[in-house]
Amino acid sequence: MNDYFDTLETRAPEVREKALLAALPTHVSHAQTRAPYFAQVLAEVDAKDIGSRDALASLPVTRKSDLSAYQVRHPPLGGMNVTPLGGLAHVYQSPGPIYEPDGRGSDWWRFARAMFAAGLRPGDLVYNTYSYHFTPAGMMIETGAARLGCCVFPAGVGQTEMQLDAIRHLRPVAYAGTPSFLKILIEKSEAARADIGCIRRATLSGEALPPSLRDWFKARGITARQLYGTADLGLIAFESDAQAGLIVDENVLVELVEPGGTKPVPLGEIGEVVVTNFNPDYPLIRFATGDLSAVEAGISPCGRTNMRLRGWLGRADQTVKVRGMFVHPGQIGEIGKRYPELVRLRLRVEGRVGDDRMRLICETNATPPEGLAARVQETLREVTRLRGEVDFVAAGALPTDGRLVEDARAYD
């Protein structure tokens, strides 16, 4: 495609950089004076001096992994919101738990840009399989689609037979959801000889999209494009038809820093994705996502001129994403607290992306009592909202490396 969402996408890189940096002092001042968290964290900062990347790099980092603790101490949003609850549309919860606001403006999470790059156009029917409850993913797609003039079918996940019936009847042209659930729907349709070939475009997130799975979709006539965002920040970056990295959104400023640290890494090196947004309701400054990536040199062949990320290259901490849901080490620790007969735990995520399997390995000092495995399995599902198997091993069988979560999936 040769058209763009707006003229911002093709402006000269130096023009974009100048505009973003010029907006920084006002944004920092706004957060300082109206968000209690940033009033404390940036108390010694003179906002008018924060007008360059070097000055921005001197500010402290706020880590996504710390949000839950902040919010427990200062409910409901850790003092990071400027707009009070009465001025917001929703508050959502992601695993952690972490709570995120949703404002009242059009396309508040800015997903329309990524959806446009994926080929969605006014009048398209979007089959949205993201959840609309607890997490905001469903609404992110909903509001982006509304901005584009698209209609949405709010499908959610599960109930695959009903989903196939709805797709056959409605004939949507676009799918929004995780790669793994789209694969499940296609496999079910092929087994049932149900025609869902109406789906020609897919905007995918929540999981990695390995080349083999992208090719699998392509063989079935589906153009699959990735978007990268979080419930806190909204859109961070997206893929275009060039398939040459993830193009950073026009309304954020992205840094790559030393994993777990605050210092930017040299261009091209792998670092942790740190984002400053320009959201007046929820102004996040140097927000560390925990994701690893690297900057691709040059400009995308599609003509969009913003910074490009190489894609998802792992996690700076032990957090993993399984079937579109984050699983945190703290959640595994919580399971251990509930069962004193378990000595140590490790969650092992196995299989391939799109076919994730969780296995909770539990050390015990004695033969587990009858029914313990079923109880632990139910707790695992309650805490993570995902199904997994439970295995018992003798005390000392697990490595003493401090890890609670191990990602052992194949990503090729």
Tab-separated table of C-alpha atoms in Angstrom:
chain	number	residue	atom	x	y	z
A	1	MET	CA	0.000	0.000	0.000
A	2	ASN	CA	1.252	3.455	-0.890
A	3	ASP	CA	-0.979	5.580	1.326
A	4	TYR	CA	-0.503	6.589	4.937
A	5	PHE	CA	-2.642	7.251	7.974
A	6	ASP	CA	-1.530	10.915	7.981
A	7	THR	CA	1.323	13.158	6.883
A	8	LEU	CA	3.114	12.757	10.216
A	9	GLU	CA	4.328	9.320	9.127
A	10	THR	CA	6.419	10.664	6.235
A	11	ARG	CA	7.840	13.872	7.692
A	12	ALA	CA	11.604	14.267	7.842
A	13	PRO	CA	13.081	12.486	10.889
A	14	GLU	CA	14.699	15.696	12.137
A	15	VAL	CA	11.345	17.498	11.989
A	16	ARG	CA	9.703	14.746	14.046
A	17	GLU	CA	12.514	14.723	16.589
A	18	LYS	CA	12.371	18.490	16.998
A	19	ALA	CA	8.600	18.390	17.550
A	20	LEU	CA	8.742	15.600	20.145
A	21	LEU	CA	11.578	17.189	22.087
A	22	ALA	CA	9.847	20.579	21.998
A	23	ALA	CA	6.797	18.977	23.629
A	24	LEU	CA	8.821	17.360	26.426
A	25	PRO	CA	9.178	20.298	28.878
A	26	THR	CA	5.436	20.969	28.908
A	27	HIS	CA	4.676	17.275	29.292
A	28	VAL	CA	7.111	16.866	32.185
A	29	SER	CA	5.694	19.951	33.895
A	30	HIS	CA	2.150	18.645	33.431
A	31	ALA	CA	3.068	15.347	35.102
A	32	GLN	CA	5.004	17.069	37.895
A	33	THR	CA	2.241	19.456	38.871
A	34	ARG	CA	-0.798	17.200	38.500
A	35	ALA	CA	0.252	13.574	39.105
A	36	PRO	CA	1.316	12.897	42.733
A	37	TYR	CA	3.700	10.098	41.731
A	38	PHE	CA	5.658	12.299	39.328
A	39	ALA	CA	5.513	15.251	41.714
A	40	GLN	CA	7.582	13.106	44.070
A	41	VAL	CA	9.821	11.325	41.553
A	42	LEU	CA	10.643	14.494	39.604
A	43	ALA	CA	10.697	16.868	42.577
A	44	GLU	CA	14.228	18.068	41.858
A	45	VAL	CA	13.733	18.411	38.096
A	46	ASP	CA	13.313	21.739	36.310
A	47	ALA	CA	10.924	20.801	33.506
A	48	LYS	CA	12.107	23.563	31.154
A	49	ASP	CA	15.544	21.903	31.033
A	50	ILE	CA	14.169	18.601	29.684
A	51	GLY	CA	14.341	19.395	26.000
A	52	SER	CA	16.838	16.872	24.647
A	53	ARG	CA	17.354	13.113	24.649
A	54	ASP	CA	20.340	13.506	26.974
A	55	ALA	CA	18.211	15.490	29.417
A	56	LEU	CA	15.439	12.903	29.189
A	57	ALA	CA	17.974	10.142	29.892
A	58	SER	CA	18.873	11.869	33.164
A	59	LEU	CA	15.356	11.272	34.555
A	60	PRO	CA	14.481	8.176	36.602
A	61	VAL	CA	12.840	5.166	34.993
A	62	THR	CA	9.451	3.880	36.111
A	63	ARG	CA	9.220	0.118	35.634
A	64	LYS	CA	6.075	-1.724	34.664
A	65	SER	CA	7.135	-4.514	37.023
A	66	ASP	CA	6.839	-2.090	39.972
A	67	LEU	CA	3.367	-0.763	39.131
A	68	SER	CA	1.455	-3.283	41.209
A	69	ALA	CA	3.327	-2.309	44.382
A	70	TYR	CA	2.852	1.420	43.698
A	71	GLN	CA	-0.856	0.910	43.183
A	72	VAL	CA	-1.256	-1.052	46.409
A	73	ARG	CA	0.290	1.847	48.319
A	74	HIS	CA	-1.590	4.553	46.392
A	75	PRO	CA	-4.791	3.096	44.949
A	76	PRO	CA	-6.136	2.897	42.409
A	77	LEU	CA	-3.475	4.007	39.879
A	78	GLY	CA	-0.373	4.669	41.952
A	79	GLY	CA	-0.781	8.452	41.751
A	80	MET	CA	0.276	8.461	38.086
A	81	ASN	CA	-3.015	9.643	36.637
A	82	VAL	CA	-3.665	13.346	36.116
A	83	THR	CA	-7.331	12.946	35.236
A	84	PRO	CA	-9.416	11.770	38.228
A	85	LEU	CA	-11.614	8.688	37.938
A	86	GLY	CA	-14.696	10.776	37.189
A	87	GLY	CA	-13.058	12.053	34.023
A	88	LEU	CA	-12.001	8.613	32.794
A	89	ALA	CA	-14.095	6.119	30.841
A	90	HIS	CA	-12.891	2.851	32.387
A	91	VAL	CA	-10.321	1.280	34.683
A	92	TYR	CA	-9.004	-2.125	33.590
A	93	GLN	CA	-6.954	-4.826	35.267
A	94	SER	CA	-4.087	-6.797	33.775
A	95	PRO	CA	-2.289	-9.703	35.468
A	96	GLY	CA	-0.069	-8.591	38.323
A	97	PRO	CA	-2.544	-7.196	39.153
A	98	ILE	CA	-1.927	-3.889	37.386
A	99	TYR	CA	-4.715	-1.363	36.840
A	100	GLU	CA	-4.864	0.882	33.788
A	101	PRO	CA	-7.121	3.809	32.885
A	102	ASP	CA	-9.020	4.437	29.687
A	103	GLY	CA	-9.805	8.040	28.773
A	104	ARG	CA	-12.777	9.505	26.947
A	105	GLY	CA	-11.073	10.779	23.823
A	106	SER	CA	-11.293	9.298	20.324
A	107	ASP	CA	-8.864	6.396	19.745
A	108	TRP	CA	-7.354	6.975	23.192
A	109	TRP	CA	-4.790	4.162	22.767
A	110	ARG	CA	-3.942	5.338	19.189
A	111	PHE	CA	-4.422	1.895	17.618
A	112	ALA	CA	-6.002	3.252	14.409
A	113	ARG	CA	-2.590	4.019	12.906
A	114	ALA	CA	-1.406	0.426	13.264
A	115	MET	CA	-4.712	-0.979	12.009
A	116	PHE	CA	-4.553	1.268	8.944
A	117	ALA	CA	-1.027	0.016	8.207
A	118	ALA	CA	-2.403	-3.541	8.449
A	119	GLY	CA	-4.802	-2.729	5.616
A	120	LEU	CA	-8.063	-1.943	7.430
A	121	ARG	CA	-10.231	0.656	5.739
A	122	PRO	CA	-13.574	2.404	6.342
A	123	GLY	CA	-16.496	0.009	6.044
A	124	ASP	CA	-14.500	-3.112	6.924
A	125	LEU	CA	-15.948	-5.526	9.473
A	126	VAL	CA	-13.333	-6.384	12.096
A	127	TYR	CA	-13.658	-9.695	13.931
A	128	ASN	CA	-12.239	-8.744	17.343
A	129	THR	CA	-11.191	-11.721	19.480
A	130	TYR	CA	-9.550	-9.736	22.261
A	131	SER	CA	-11.233	-9.715	25.653
A	132	TYR	CA	-13.486	-6.829	26.629
A	133	HIS	CA	-13.498	-7.616	30.338
A	134	PHE	CA	-10.735	-6.999	32.900
A	135	THR	CA	-8.080	-6.260	30.251
A	136	PRO	CA	-8.443	-3.349	27.760
A	137	ALA	CA	-7.300	-5.172	24.623
A	138	GLY	CA	-10.802	-5.496	23.186
A	139	MET	CA	-11.495	-1.798	23.662
A	140	MET	CA	-8.134	-0.848	22.160
A	141	ILE	CA	-9.180	-2.461	18.894
A	142	GLU	CA	-12.746	-1.174	19.246
A	143	THR	CA	-11.727	2.471	19.517
A	144	GLY	CA	-9.088	2.190	16.795
A	145	ALA	CA	-11.653	0.656	14.460
A	146	ALA	CA	-14.141	3.430	15.249
A	147	ARG	CA	-11.532	6.033	14.309
A	148	LEU	CA	-11.077	4.309	10.954
A	149	GLY	CA	-14.802	3.975	10.281
A	150	CYS	CA	-14.824	0.195	10.669
A	151	CYS	CA	-17.552	-1.966	12.211
A	152	VAL	CA	-16.567	-4.460	14.959
A	153	PHE	CA	-17.904	-7.843	15.973
A	154	PRO	CA	-16.871	-8.294	19.668
A	155	ALA	CA	-16.121	-12.025	19.581
A	156	GLY	CA	-13.714	-12.569	22.462
A	157	VAL	CA	-12.025	-15.973	22.750
A	158	GLY	CA	-13.327	-19.516	23.209
A	159	GLN	CA	-16.503	-21.163	21.884
A	160	THR	CA	-14.814	-21.929	18.582
A	161	GLU	CA	-17.858	-23.615	17.002
A	162	MET	CA	-19.977	-20.513	17.633
A	163	GLN	CA	-17.117	-18.359	16.356
A	164	LEU	CA	-16.964	-20.289	13.083
A	165	ASP	CA	-20.710	-19.921	12.628
A	166	ALA	CA	-20.469	-16.165	13.206
A	167	ILE	CA	-17.583	-15.780	10.747
A	168	ARG	CA	-19.410	-17.755	8.057
A	169	HIS	CA	-22.510	-15.626	8.517
A	170	LEU	CA	-20.929	-12.159	8.917
A	171	ARG	CA	-18.049	-12.615	6.426
A	172	PRO	CA	-15.595	-10.244	8.176
A	173	VAL	CA	-12.575	-9.206	6.127
A	174	ALA	CA	-10.260	-8.574	9.089
A	175	TYR	CA	-9.267	-10.412	12.250
A	176	ALA	CA	-7.857	-8.812	15.391
A	177	GLY	CA	-6.349	-10.962	18.134
A	178	THR	CA	-3.446	-13.241	18.945
A	179	PRO	CA	-1.735	-15.325	16.256
A	180	SER	CA	-2.412	-18.531	18.171
A	181	PHE	CA	-6.178	-18.065	18.316
A	182	LEU	CA	-6.369	-17.245	14.616
A	183	LYS	CA	-4.467	-20.471	13.931
A	184	ILE	CA	-6.925	-22.394	16.112
A	185	LEU	CA	-9.900	-20.933	14.252
A	186	ILE	CA	-8.406	-21.795	10.868
A	187	GLU	CA	-7.504	-25.347	11.907
A	188	LYS	CA	-11.007	-25.901	13.317
A	189	SER	CA	-12.562	-24.529	10.143
A	190	GLU	CA	-10.437	-26.779	7.946
A	191	ALA	CA	-11.321	-29.835	10.025
A	192	ALA	CA	-15.031	-28.947	9.864
A	193	ARG	CA	-14.875	-27.899	6.198
A	194	ALA	CA	-16.241	-24.516	7.255
A	195	ASP	CA	-15.429	-21.660	4.885
A	196	ILE	CA	-13.892	-18.683	6.708
A	197	GLY	CA	-11.824	-17.563	3.736
A	198	CYS	CA	-13.447	-14.136	3.984
A	199	ILE	CA	-10.710	-13.166	6.447
A	200	ARG	CA	-7.962	-11.611	4.324
A	201	ARG	CA	-6.191	-9.337	6.793
A	202	ALA	CA	-5.076	-9.835	10.373
A	203	THR	CA	-3.748	-7.347	12.913
A	204	LEU	CA	-1.943	-9.426	15.508
A	205	SER	CA	-0.506	-8.783	18.949
A	206	GLY	CA	-0.058	-10.380	22.354
A	207	GLU	CA	2.439	-12.970	21.133
A	208	ALA	CA	5.448	-13.300	18.856
A	209	LEU	CA	4.729	-13.993	15.173
A	210	PRO	CA	7.455	-16.344	13.933
A	211	PRO	CA	8.141	-16.421	10.178
A	212	SER	CA	6.832	-19.983	9.895
A	213	LEU	CA	3.419	-18.975	11.266
A	214	ARG	CA	3.289	-15.833	9.116
A	215	ASP	CA	3.936	-18.026	6.072
A	216	TRP	CA	1.235	-20.444	7.247
A	217	PHE	CA	-1.278	-17.584	7.274
A	218	LYS	CA	-0.057	-16.302	3.902
A	219	ALA	CA	-0.608	-19.726	2.345
A	220	ARG	CA	-4.256	-19.347	3.359
A	221	GLY	CA	-4.602	-15.920	1.793
A	222	ILE	CA	-4.245	-13.889	4.990
A	223	THR	CA	-1.954	-10.868	5.223
A	224	ALA	CA	-0.749	-10.776	8.835
A	225	ARG	CA	0.708	-7.633	10.385
A	226	GLN	CA	1.929	-7.097	13.938
A	227	LEU	CA	1.281	-4.260	16.334
A	228	TYR	CA	3.105	-3.645	19.587
A	229	GLY	CA	1.412	-1.898	22.461
A	230	THR	CA	0.737	-2.156	26.164
A	231	ALA	CA	-2.302	-1.484	28.311
A	232	ASP	CA	-0.403	1.355	30.015
A	233	LEU	CA	1.020	3.138	26.983
A	234	GLY	CA	-1.256	2.213	24.110
A	235	LEU	CA	0.404	1.791	20.719
A	236	ILE	CA	4.204	1.745	20.733
A	237	ALA	CA	5.047	0.457	17.246
A	238	PHE	CA	3.533	-1.378	14.297
A	239	GLU	CA	4.360	-3.306	11.164
A	240	SER	CA	3.744	-2.103	7.611
A	241	ASP	CA	3.605	-3.987	4.322
A	242	ALA	CA	7.375	-3.635	4.063
A	243	GLN	CA	7.732	-6.128	6.951
A	244	ALA	CA	10.958	-4.366	7.860
A	245	GLY	CA	10.729	-3.991	11.604
A	246	LEU	CA	8.160	-2.257	13.809
A	247	ILE	CA	7.667	1.445	13.072
A	248	VAL	CA	7.388	3.578	16.219
A	249	ASP	CA	4.107	5.456	16.729
A	250	GLU	CA	4.119	9.198	16.078
A	251	ASN	CA	2.934	10.089	19.603
A	252	VAL	CA	5.602	8.436	21.751
A	253	LEU	CA	9.306	8.886	22.340
A	254	VAL	CA	11.170	5.566	22.540
A	255	GLU	CA	14.563	4.851	24.120
A	256	LEU	CA	16.495	1.574	24.300
A	257	VAL	CA	18.292	1.347	27.650
A	258	GLU	CA	20.502	-1.157	29.425
A	259	PRO	CA	18.196	-3.981	30.587
A	260	GLY	CA	17.155	-3.216	34.132
A	261	GLY	CA	19.082	0.059	34.036
A	262	THR	CA	18.535	3.641	32.895
A	263	LYS	CA	21.378	4.401	30.457
A	264	PRO	CA	20.609	4.323	26.695
A	265	VAL	CA	22.492	1.672	24.728
A	266	PRO	CA	24.429	2.473	21.514
A	267	LEU	CA	22.405	2.426	18.295
A	268	GLY	CA	21.805	-1.125	17.104
A	269	GLU	CA	22.455	-2.829	20.442
A	270	ILE	CA	19.752	-4.749	22.247
A	271	GLY	CA	18.153	-2.799	25.088
A	272	GLU	CA	15.010	-2.518	27.146
A	273	VAL	CA	12.178	-0.577	25.505
A	274	VAL	CA	11.521	2.611	27.527
A	275	VAL	CA	8.683	4.867	26.399
A	276	THR	CA	7.587	8.419	27.143
A	277	ASN	CA	4.041	9.030	26.019
A	278	PHE	CA	2.262	12.351	25.598
A	279	ASN	CA	-1.046	11.299	27.130
A	280	PRO	CA	-2.476	14.167	29.239
A	281	ASP	CA	-4.694	11.794	31.281
A	282	TYR	CA	-1.958	9.300	32.144
A	283	PRO	CA	1.441	10.864	31.431
A	284	LEU	CA	4.107	8.181	31.659
A	285	ILE	CA	7.703	9.396	31.524
A	286	ARG	CA	10.523	6.916	30.822
A	287	PHE	CA	8.228	3.939	31.353
A	288	ALA	CA	10.202	0.684	31.127
A	289	THR	CA	8.144	-2.056	29.475
A	290	GLY	CA	10.456	-4.956	30.338
A	291	ASP	CA	10.630	-5.874	26.627
A	292	LEU	CA	13.929	-6.141	24.772
A	293	SER	CA	14.478	-4.875	21.240
A	294	ALA	CA	16.992	-3.007	19.086
A	295	VAL	CA	16.814	-0.128	16.618
A	296	GLU	CA	16.937	-0.906	12.902
A	297	ALA	CA	19.105	1.533	10.957
A	298	GLY	CA	17.608	3.652	8.205
A	299	ILE	CA	14.077	4.321	7.001
A	300	SER	CA	11.441	1.713	6.215
A	301	PRO	CA	11.057	0.835	2.514
A	302	CYS	CA	7.356	1.654	2.886
A	303	GLY	CA	8.246	5.362	3.168
A	304	ARG	CA	7.385	5.832	6.846
A	305	THR	CA	10.315	7.675	8.375
A	306	ASN	CA	10.075	7.038	12.118
A	307	MET	CA	12.437	4.916	14.188
A	308	ARG	CA	12.049	1.171	13.659
A	309	LEU	CA	12.390	-1.588	16.259
A	310	ARG	CA	13.700	-4.993	15.306
A	311	GLY	CA	10.793	-6.671	17.052
A	312	TRP	CA	10.397	-8.489	20.336
A	313	LEU	CA	13.755	-9.977	21.411
A	314	GLY	CA	12.897	-11.238	24.900
A	315	ARG	CA	12.247	-9.900	28.378
A	316	ALA	CA	14.508	-7.874	30.649
A	317	ASP	CA	12.999	-9.736	33.598
A	318	GLN	CA	11.423	-13.175	34.039
A	319	THR	CA	7.965	-12.082	32.917
A	320	VAL	CA	6.652	-14.024	29.915
A	321	LYS	CA	3.590	-13.662	27.742
A	322	VAL	CA	1.541	-16.820	27.286
A	323	ARG	CA	-1.429	-16.866	24.905
A	324	GLY	CA	-1.567	-13.083	25.075
A	325	MET	CA	-1.417	-12.835	28.895
A	326	PHE	CA	1.569	-11.739	30.994
A	327	VAL	CA	2.713	-14.211	33.639
A	328	HIS	CA	4.854	-12.668	36.380
A	329	PRO	CA	7.319	-14.331	38.780
A	330	GLY	CA	5.308	-12.797	41.618
A	331	GLN	CA	2.299	-14.855	40.599
A	332	ILE	CA	4.297	-18.066	40.928
A	333	GLY	CA	5.520	-16.885	44.321
A	334	GLU	CA	1.903	-16.319	45.356
A	335	ILE	CA	1.063	-19.935	44.506
A	336	GLY	CA	3.979	-21.113	46.650
A	337	LYS	CA	2.686	-19.134	49.640
A	338	ARG	CA	-0.617	-20.989	49.474
A	339	TYR	CA	0.958	-24.451	49.656
A	340	PRO	CA	3.568	-24.823	52.424
A	341	GLU	CA	4.186	-28.442	51.365
A	342	LEU	CA	5.820	-27.145	48.173
A	343	VAL	CA	9.511	-26.319	48.670
A	344	ARG	CA	10.266	-24.456	45.427
A	345	LEU	CA	8.408	-23.761	42.183
A	346	ARG	CA	9.294	-23.057	38.592
A	347	LEU	CA	6.859	-22.348	35.766
A	348	ARG	CA	8.187	-23.735	32.502
A	349	VAL	CA	6.578	-22.451	29.283
A	350	GLU	CA	7.111	-24.978	26.505
A	351	GLY	CA	6.132	-25.678	22.914
A	352	ARG	CA	6.122	-23.095	20.151
A	353	VAL	CA	4.623	-19.654	19.978
A	354	GLY	CA	1.024	-20.258	18.952
A	355	ASP	CA	1.067	-23.592	20.793
A	356	ASP	CA	2.090	-22.493	24.294
A	357	ARG	CA	2.016	-25.010	27.137
A	358	MET	CA	2.597	-24.179	30.803
A	359	ARG	CA	4.005	-26.685	33.262
A	360	LEU	CA	4.413	-25.814	36.949
A	361	ILE	CA	7.236	-27.885	38.425
A	362	CYS	CA	6.958	-28.210	42.210
A	363	GLU	CA	9.628	-29.506	44.579
A	364	THR	CA	8.328	-31.487	47.570
A	365	ASN	CA	10.013	-33.184	50.535
A	366	ALA	CA	7.544	-36.076	50.616
A	367	THR	CA	5.011	-37.887	48.486
A	368	PRO	CA	2.324	-35.332	47.582
A	369	PRO	CA	-1.049	-36.062	49.218
A	370	GLU	CA	-3.905	-37.166	46.998
A	371	GLY	CA	-5.627	-34.289	45.256
A	372	LEU	CA	-2.784	-31.787	45.724
A	373	ALA	CA	-1.971	-31.677	42.018
A	374	ALA	CA	-5.560	-30.819	41.127
A	375	ARG	CA	-5.706	-28.089	43.789
A	376	VAL	CA	-2.414	-26.527	42.666
A	377	GLN	CA	-3.545	-26.718	39.042
A	378	GLU	CA	-6.750	-24.863	39.878
A	379	THR	CA	-4.773	-22.222	41.804
A	380	LEU	CA	-2.436	-21.811	38.826
A	381	ARG	CA	-5.449	-21.132	36.646
A	382	GLU	CA	-6.971	-18.755	39.207
A	383	VAL	CA	-3.786	-16.709	39.631
A	384	THR	CA	-2.598	-16.564	36.005
A	385	ARG	CA	-5.974	-16.998	34.250
A	386	LEU	CA	-4.326	-19.683	32.130
A	387	ARG	CA	-4.439	-23.477	32.195
A	388	GLY	CA	-1.308	-25.460	32.925
A	389	GLU	CA	-0.075	-28.868	34.046
A	390	VAL	CA	1.494	-29.581	37.459
A	391	ASP	CA	4.463	-31.924	38.015
A	392	PHE	CA	6.049	-32.876	41.344
A	393	VAL	CA	9.787	-33.479	41.726
A	394	ALA	CA	11.985	-34.256	44.719
A	395	ALA	CA	13.471	-31.399	46.735
A	396	GLY	CA	16.733	-30.244	45.145
A	397	ALA	CA	15.750	-31.234	41.615
A	398	LEU	CA	15.320	-27.670	40.369
A	399	PRO	CA	18.348	-25.455	39.626
A	400	THR	CA	19.195	-22.976	42.365
A	401	ASP	CA	19.387	-20.027	39.986
A	402	GLY	CA	16.582	-17.954	41.461
A	403	ARG	CA	14.318	-18.276	38.443
A	404	LEU	CA	10.583	-18.720	38.957
A	405	VAL	CA	9.622	-18.523	35.276
A	406	GLU	CA	11.468	-20.183	32.401
A	407	ASP	CA	10.614	-19.565	28.759
A	408	ALA	CA	11.627	-22.730	26.915
A	409	ARG	CA	9.588	-22.146	23.749
A	410	ALA	CA	10.934	-22.410	20.223
A	411	TYR	CA	10.718	-19.084	18.359
A	412	ASP	CA	11.797	-20.128	14.882
